[in-house]
Amino acid sequence: MKISLCFFILFAAVFAPLIVYGARPVVLEDLPGFDRPVSAAFSPDGKSLFVVNRSRGEVGARRDAGSITKFSVSEGPEFKLASKRFVVGLTAPSDIDFLPVDLAGVAPAGSLILVSGTPLIETEDGRMIKDASADFIGLSLYDPTTGKLIKKVDLGPASDVKLNGENPLVSPNNITIDKSGSVYIGDTGIGGNLFKNRIKAQPVIYQISIIGLIDMFTGKSPMDVEVMKISSIPGDISYQSADDSVFFVANHIQGATKGAVFKVARSDFHNVMKIQTVVRELTALSSMRLTPGGKVLLATNKGELVVPRGRKASRLIRFKPEMTFSTPGKFAMLPEPGGDFIIAVPEETGSAGAGKGQRVRIVRVPSKF
């Protein structure tokens, strides 16, 4: 009896991790035909997938060459190309989300909101542009059914619309929206030296209330804007409704690049002393989403998926067969009945070489991963 009991305890100790984490993510499909895909988002009803293409050359973004691609999503899931160039003529589009509420007199709930623009623009002869002051850097609203532009607002240094404290957008990298309709924008601050009136690099995250959004889209400088200055590059940002908090990825670039994840309650956004550390001292991170079960799922610059375990460690999510992503961008997540979920991961540069293999990988992640 004692031998059997000891054997059972030993068996449980050895194989418990396999029981809990035994199921592995599986690649279901590769969607091809993109032009530097950097971000993806499922529509609120899960019936559409939108992919942001940030077309770029050797040294910077290509002016007016960016686009958004749209897929229809049916049960399975099955993806069908609805429009390869759903929205066109964009310069350095970065990230998208959807309005959860109406913007009175401006746009209905469900409208697609895009943040775009950068001073890091390539000229036709392949050189970095010397003055990007007049290029659009701001927010645009689109009809998610037709792709028609509803409204746009320039928030760059040359715009008449100024954010709180005269802070313009410089190189916005990501966007998320909370349940009240407030928008959060992560700005790297990179490239401000290329404007006519130079701007010192300063990574920031903006919080713009729904009142502020309405002001901006009607040509007024919003007063209801909070600006959080941070010491590292904001790689991605995501709102979690369960605890009403904003999570953000930050990459420290002094010395060896290190990634971290922080969170702050929506009500405490203006108070940097309230920022909490989720995990730090990881490898450089590219993007983040919060799973249906509340876990933080991270994509690293190396192409791995990891989950934080404590404040200085993470657990690698293994695939079957083993694989890593190639230059992963901001990925989308779609919950499924039963607890599993689908992720759509943009890969900006495929393994086939420059200009080839750019795709979105569709992966099913089991609930117990």
Coordinates of C-alpha atoms in Angstrom, one line a residue:
M1 CA 0.0 0.0 0.0
K2 CA 2.8 2.4 0.9
I3 CA 4.7 1.6 -2.3
S4 CA 1.5 2.2 -4.4
L5 CA 0.9 5.5 -2.6
C6 CA 4.5 6.7 -3.1
F7 CA 4.3 5.8 -6.7
F8 CA 1.0 7.7 -7.1
I9 CA 2.5 10.8 -5.5
L10 CA 5.7 10.6 -7.7
F11 CA 3.5 10.1 -10.8
A12 CA 1.4 13.1 -9.9
A13 CA 4.4 15.3 -9.2
V14 CA 6.1 14.4 -12.5
F15 CA 3.1 14.5 -14.8
A16 CA 0.9 17.2 -13.2
P17 CA 2.4 20.0 -15.5
L18 CA 1.6 17.8 -18.5
I19 CA -1.9 17.3 -17.3
V20 CA -2.5 21.1 -16.8
Y21 CA -0.4 22.4 -19.7
G22 CA -0.4 19.3 -22.0
A23 CA -2.6 20.7 -24.7
R24 CA -0.7 22.8 -27.2
P25 CA -1.7 25.5 -29.7
V26 CA -2.1 24.4 -33.3
V27 CA -1.7 26.5 -36.5
L28 CA -5.0 26.2 -38.4
E29 CA -4.3 28.3 -41.4
D30 CA -1.9 30.9 -43.0
L31 CA -3.6 33.8 -44.7
P32 CA -1.2 35.2 -47.3
G33 CA -0.9 38.3 -49.5
F34 CA -0.2 41.2 -47.1
D35 CA 2.1 44.2 -47.3
R36 CA 3.9 44.4 -43.9
P37 CA 1.0 43.4 -41.7
V38 CA 1.5 44.9 -38.2
S39 CA -1.8 44.6 -36.4
A40 CA -5.0 42.6 -36.5
A41 CA -8.4 42.9 -34.8
F42 CA -11.6 40.9 -34.8
S43 CA -14.8 42.9 -35.1
P44 CA -16.9 43.0 -31.8
D45 CA -19.3 40.3 -33.2
G46 CA -16.4 38.1 -34.3
K47 CA -17.6 37.9 -37.9
S48 CA -14.8 40.0 -39.5
L49 CA -11.1 40.2 -39.2
F50 CA -9.3 43.4 -40.1
V51 CA -5.5 43.5 -40.8
V52 CA -3.4 46.7 -40.9
N53 CA -0.7 46.8 -43.6
R54 CA 2.1 49.3 -42.8
S55 CA 3.8 49.4 -46.2
R56 CA 7.4 50.4 -45.9
G57 CA 10.6 50.6 -47.8
E58 CA 14.2 50.2 -46.7
V59 CA 14.4 53.2 -44.3
G60 CA 10.8 54.2 -43.5
A61 CA 7.1 54.0 -44.2
R62 CA 5.9 54.5 -47.8
R63 CA 3.6 57.6 -48.0
D64 CA 0.0 56.8 -48.9
A65 CA 0.8 53.1 -49.5
G66 CA -0.6 51.6 -46.3
S67 CA -4.0 49.8 -46.2
I68 CA -6.5 47.7 -44.2
T69 CA -7.5 44.2 -45.4
K70 CA -10.8 42.7 -44.4
F71 CA -11.8 39.0 -44.0
S72 CA -15.2 37.5 -43.3
V73 CA -15.2 34.9 -40.5
S74 CA -17.6 32.0 -40.3
E75 CA -18.0 29.1 -38.0
G76 CA -15.0 26.7 -37.9
P77 CA -13.4 29.3 -38.1
E78 CA -13.2 29.8 -41.8
F79 CA -11.7 33.0 -43.3
K80 CA -12.7 34.4 -46.6
L81 CA -11.1 37.5 -48.2
A82 CA -13.8 40.2 -48.3
S83 CA -11.5 43.0 -49.5
K84 CA -7.8 43.0 -49.9
R85 CA -7.7 46.9 -49.9
F86 CA -10.7 47.7 -47.7
V87 CA -9.1 51.0 -46.8
V88 CA -6.3 52.5 -48.9
G89 CA -4.1 55.6 -49.1
L90 CA -2.7 55.4 -45.5
T91 CA 0.7 56.5 -44.3
A92 CA 2.1 54.4 -41.5
P93 CA -1.1 52.9 -40.1
S94 CA -0.4 51.3 -36.7
D95 CA -3.3 49.9 -34.9
I96 CA -7.1 49.7 -34.8
D97 CA -10.0 49.2 -32.4
F98 CA -13.8 49.6 -32.4
L99 CA -16.0 52.2 -30.6
P100 CA -18.1 50.6 -27.9
V101 CA -20.4 53.6 -27.7
D102 CA -21.8 56.3 -30.0
L103 CA -19.8 59.5 -30.5
A104 CA -22.8 61.9 -30.5
G105 CA -23.1 63.5 -33.9
V106 CA -19.8 62.0 -35.1
A107 CA -19.9 58.2 -35.5
P108 CA -22.0 55.3 -34.3
A109 CA -21.0 52.5 -31.9
G110 CA -19.0 49.8 -33.7
S111 CA -17.1 52.2 -35.9
L112 CA -13.5 51.3 -36.7
I113 CA -10.9 53.7 -35.2
L114 CA -7.4 53.8 -36.7
V115 CA -4.3 55.5 -35.3
S116 CA -1.6 56.3 -37.9
G117 CA 1.3 58.4 -38.9
T118 CA 5.0 58.9 -38.3
P119 CA 7.9 61.2 -39.2
L120 CA 9.9 58.2 -40.3
I121 CA 8.7 58.4 -44.0
E122 CA 10.7 57.3 -47.0
T123 CA 11.0 59.5 -50.1
E124 CA 10.5 58.1 -53.6
D125 CA 14.3 57.8 -54.0
G126 CA 14.6 55.7 -50.9
R127 CA 15.8 58.3 -48.4
M128 CA 14.4 59.4 -45.1
I129 CA 12.2 62.5 -45.5
K130 CA 13.7 65.6 -43.9
D131 CA 10.5 67.4 -42.8
A132 CA 7.4 65.3 -42.0
S133 CA 5.6 68.2 -40.2
A134 CA 2.8 68.4 -42.8
D135 CA 2.0 64.7 -42.9
F136 CA -1.1 63.3 -41.2
I137 CA -0.6 61.9 -37.7
G138 CA -3.8 61.2 -35.9
L139 CA -7.1 59.3 -35.7
S140 CA -9.5 58.2 -38.4
L141 CA -13.0 56.7 -38.1
Y142 CA -14.3 54.2 -40.7
D143 CA -17.5 52.4 -41.4
P144 CA -16.6 48.7 -40.7
T145 CA -19.1 47.5 -43.4
T146 CA -18.2 49.7 -46.3
G147 CA -14.7 51.1 -45.4
K148 CA -16.0 54.6 -46.0
L149 CA -14.1 57.3 -44.0
I150 CA -16.5 58.9 -41.5
K151 CA -14.2 61.5 -39.9
K152 CA -10.5 62.1 -39.2
V153 CA -8.5 64.4 -37.0
D154 CA -4.8 65.4 -37.3
L155 CA -3.1 65.5 -34.0
G156 CA 0.5 66.0 -35.3
P157 CA 2.7 69.0 -34.6
A158 CA 1.3 71.1 -37.5
S159 CA -2.4 70.5 -36.5
D160 CA -4.6 73.2 -35.2
V161 CA -6.1 70.7 -32.8
K162 CA -3.8 70.3 -29.8
L163 CA -3.8 67.7 -27.1
N164 CA -3.6 68.6 -23.4
G165 CA -0.3 70.5 -22.6
E166 CA 0.4 71.1 -26.3
N167 CA 1.6 67.5 -26.7
P168 CA 1.3 66.4 -30.4
L169 CA 1.3 62.8 -31.6
V170 CA 4.7 61.9 -33.0
S171 CA 4.9 58.2 -33.8
P172 CA 1.7 56.5 -32.4
N173 CA 2.1 52.8 -32.1
N174 CA -1.0 51.3 -30.5
I175 CA -4.5 52.0 -29.4
T176 CA -7.2 50.5 -27.1
I177 CA -10.6 51.6 -25.9
D178 CA -12.2 51.1 -22.5
K179 CA -15.9 50.3 -21.8
S180 CA -16.7 54.0 -21.4
G181 CA -15.4 54.9 -24.8
S182 CA -12.1 56.5 -23.6
V183 CA -9.3 56.0 -26.0
Y184 CA -5.7 55.1 -25.0
I185 CA -2.8 55.8 -27.4
G186 CA 0.8 54.6 -26.9
D187 CA 3.3 56.9 -28.7
T188 CA 6.9 56.0 -29.0
G189 CA 8.0 59.6 -29.6
I190 CA 10.6 58.4 -32.1
G191 CA 11.5 60.7 -35.0
G192 CA 10.5 64.0 -33.5
N193 CA 13.8 65.4 -34.6
L194 CA 12.6 65.2 -38.2
F195 CA 9.8 67.8 -37.8
K196 CA 10.4 71.4 -38.8
N197 CA 10.2 72.3 -35.2
R198 CA 12.0 69.5 -33.5
I199 CA 10.4 67.6 -30.7
K200 CA 12.4 65.8 -28.1
A201 CA 11.7 62.0 -28.0
Q202 CA 9.3 61.2 -25.1
P203 CA 7.4 58.0 -24.9
V204 CA 3.9 58.6 -23.6
I205 CA 0.4 57.1 -23.3
Y206 CA -2.6 59.3 -23.8
Q207 CA -6.0 58.8 -22.2
I208 CA -8.7 60.7 -24.2
S209 CA -12.3 60.6 -22.8
I210 CA -15.4 60.3 -25.0
I211 CA -16.0 64.0 -24.5
G212 CA -12.4 64.7 -25.7
L213 CA -13.0 62.5 -28.7
I214 CA -16.1 64.4 -29.7
D215 CA -14.2 67.7 -29.2
M216 CA -11.4 66.5 -31.4
F217 CA -13.5 65.2 -34.3
T218 CA -15.5 68.4 -34.3
G219 CA -12.3 70.6 -34.6
K220 CA -11.8 71.6 -31.0
S221 CA -8.7 71.1 -28.8
P222 CA -9.9 68.6 -26.1
M223 CA -9.4 69.5 -22.5
D224 CA -10.3 66.1 -21.1
V225 CA -7.0 64.4 -21.9
E226 CA -4.5 62.8 -19.6
V227 CA -0.8 62.3 -20.5
M228 CA 1.3 59.7 -18.8
K229 CA 5.1 60.0 -19.6
I230 CA 6.9 56.8 -19.4
S231 CA 10.6 55.8 -19.6
S232 CA 10.4 53.1 -22.2
I233 CA 8.8 52.4 -25.6
P234 CA 5.1 51.3 -25.4
G235 CA 4.9 48.2 -27.6
D236 CA 1.2 47.4 -27.1
I237 CA -1.7 48.4 -24.9
S238 CA -4.9 46.5 -23.9
Y239 CA -7.9 47.3 -21.8
Q240 CA -9.2 44.6 -19.4
S241 CA -12.9 45.1 -18.5
A242 CA -12.8 42.5 -15.6
D243 CA -10.7 44.7 -13.4
D244 CA -11.2 48.0 -15.3
S245 CA -7.5 48.4 -15.9
V246 CA -5.2 49.2 -18.8
F247 CA -2.2 46.9 -19.4
F248 CA 0.7 48.0 -21.5
V249 CA 3.9 46.4 -22.8
A250 CA 7.1 48.5 -22.4
N251 CA 10.5 47.8 -23.9
H252 CA 13.5 49.4 -22.2
I253 CA 16.2 50.3 -24.8
Q254 CA 19.1 51.3 -22.6
G255 CA 21.7 48.5 -22.9
A256 CA 20.2 45.1 -23.7
T257 CA 16.5 45.5 -24.6
K258 CA 14.2 44.2 -21.9
G259 CA 10.5 43.8 -21.9
A260 CA 8.0 44.4 -19.2
V261 CA 4.2 44.5 -18.6
F262 CA 2.5 47.1 -16.4
K263 CA -1.1 47.8 -15.5
V264 CA -3.0 50.8 -14.1
A265 CA -6.6 51.1 -13.1
R266 CA -8.6 53.3 -15.4
S267 CA -9.5 55.6 -12.5
D268 CA -5.8 56.0 -11.6
F269 CA -4.4 56.6 -15.0
H270 CA -3.2 60.1 -14.2
N271 CA -1.2 58.8 -11.2
V272 CA 2.0 57.2 -12.2
M273 CA 2.5 56.1 -8.6
K274 CA -0.4 53.7 -9.1
I275 CA 1.2 51.8 -11.9
Q276 CA 1.7 48.1 -11.0
T277 CA 4.3 45.7 -12.4
V278 CA 2.9 42.5 -13.9
V279 CA 6.3 41.2 -15.1
R280 CA 9.6 42.6 -16.0
E281 CA 13.1 41.8 -17.2
L282 CA 11.8 39.6 -20.0
T283 CA 13.1 39.5 -23.6
A284 CA 11.9 42.2 -25.9
L285 CA 8.1 42.1 -26.4
S286 CA 6.0 42.9 -29.5
S287 CA 2.4 42.5 -28.4
M288 CA 0.0 41.4 -25.7
R289 CA -3.6 40.3 -25.3
L290 CA -5.6 39.2 -22.2
T291 CA -7.1 35.7 -22.6
P292 CA -10.8 35.0 -21.8
G293 CA -9.5 33.4 -18.5
G294 CA -7.7 36.6 -17.5
K295 CA -4.1 35.5 -18.3
V296 CA -1.7 37.8 -20.0
L297 CA -0.5 36.3 -23.3
L298 CA 2.6 37.9 -24.8
A299 CA 4.3 37.6 -28.1
T300 CA 8.1 38.2 -28.0
N301 CA 10.3 39.8 -30.7
K302 CA 11.8 36.3 -31.0
G303 CA 8.4 35.0 -32.2
E304 CA 7.5 33.1 -29.0
L305 CA 4.3 33.1 -27.0
V306 CA 4.8 33.4 -23.3
V307 CA 2.7 33.8 -20.1
P308 CA 4.1 35.7 -17.1
R309 CA 4.8 33.6 -14.0
G310 CA 5.6 36.0 -11.1
R311 CA 7.2 39.4 -11.6
K312 CA 10.5 38.2 -13.2
A313 CA 9.6 34.9 -15.0
S314 CA 7.5 33.6 -17.8
R315 CA 6.3 30.3 -19.2
L316 CA 6.9 29.4 -22.8
I317 CA 3.8 28.2 -24.7
R318 CA 4.9 25.3 -27.0
F319 CA 3.3 24.4 -30.3
K320 CA 2.7 21.1 -31.9
P321 CA 4.7 20.8 -34.1
E322 CA 7.2 23.3 -32.7
M323 CA 7.3 26.7 -34.3
T324 CA 7.8 30.4 -33.7
F325 CA 6.3 33.4 -35.4
S326 CA 8.3 35.6 -37.8
T327 CA 8.3 39.3 -36.6
P328 CA 5.0 39.0 -34.8
G329 CA 2.8 42.1 -34.7
K330 CA -0.2 43.1 -32.6
F331 CA -2.4 39.9 -32.6
A332 CA -6.1 39.6 -32.4
M333 CA -8.1 37.2 -30.2
L334 CA -11.4 35.5 -30.7
P335 CA -13.0 33.4 -27.8
E336 CA -14.7 30.1 -28.7
P337 CA -17.4 28.2 -26.8
G338 CA -15.8 25.9 -24.3
G339 CA -12.9 28.1 -23.3
D340 CA -10.5 27.7 -26.3
F341 CA -9.7 30.8 -28.3
I342 CA -8.3 31.8 -31.7
I343 CA -5.5 34.2 -32.3
A344 CA -4.6 35.9 -35.6
V345 CA -0.9 36.8 -35.6
P346 CA 0.4 39.2 -38.3
E347 CA 3.9 38.3 -39.4
E348 CA 5.5 41.3 -41.0
T349 CA 8.5 39.5 -42.5
G350 CA 8.1 35.9 -43.4
S351 CA 10.8 33.2 -43.3
A352 CA 10.9 33.2 -47.1
G353 CA 12.9 36.5 -47.1
A354 CA 12.3 40.2 -47.6
G355 CA 9.0 40.9 -49.3
K356 CA 7.9 37.3 -49.1
G357 CA 6.0 35.2 -46.7
Q358 CA 4.2 38.1 -45.1
R359 CA 1.0 36.6 -43.6
V360 CA -1.4 36.2 -40.8
R361 CA -1.2 32.9 -38.9
I362 CA -4.5 31.6 -37.5
V363 CA -3.9 29.6 -34.3
R364 CA -6.2 27.7 -32.0
V365 CA -5.1 27.9 -28.3
P366 CA -6.7 25.4 -25.9
S367 CA -8.2 26.7 -22.7
K368 CA -5.6 24.7 -20.7
F369 CA -2.4 25.8 -22.5

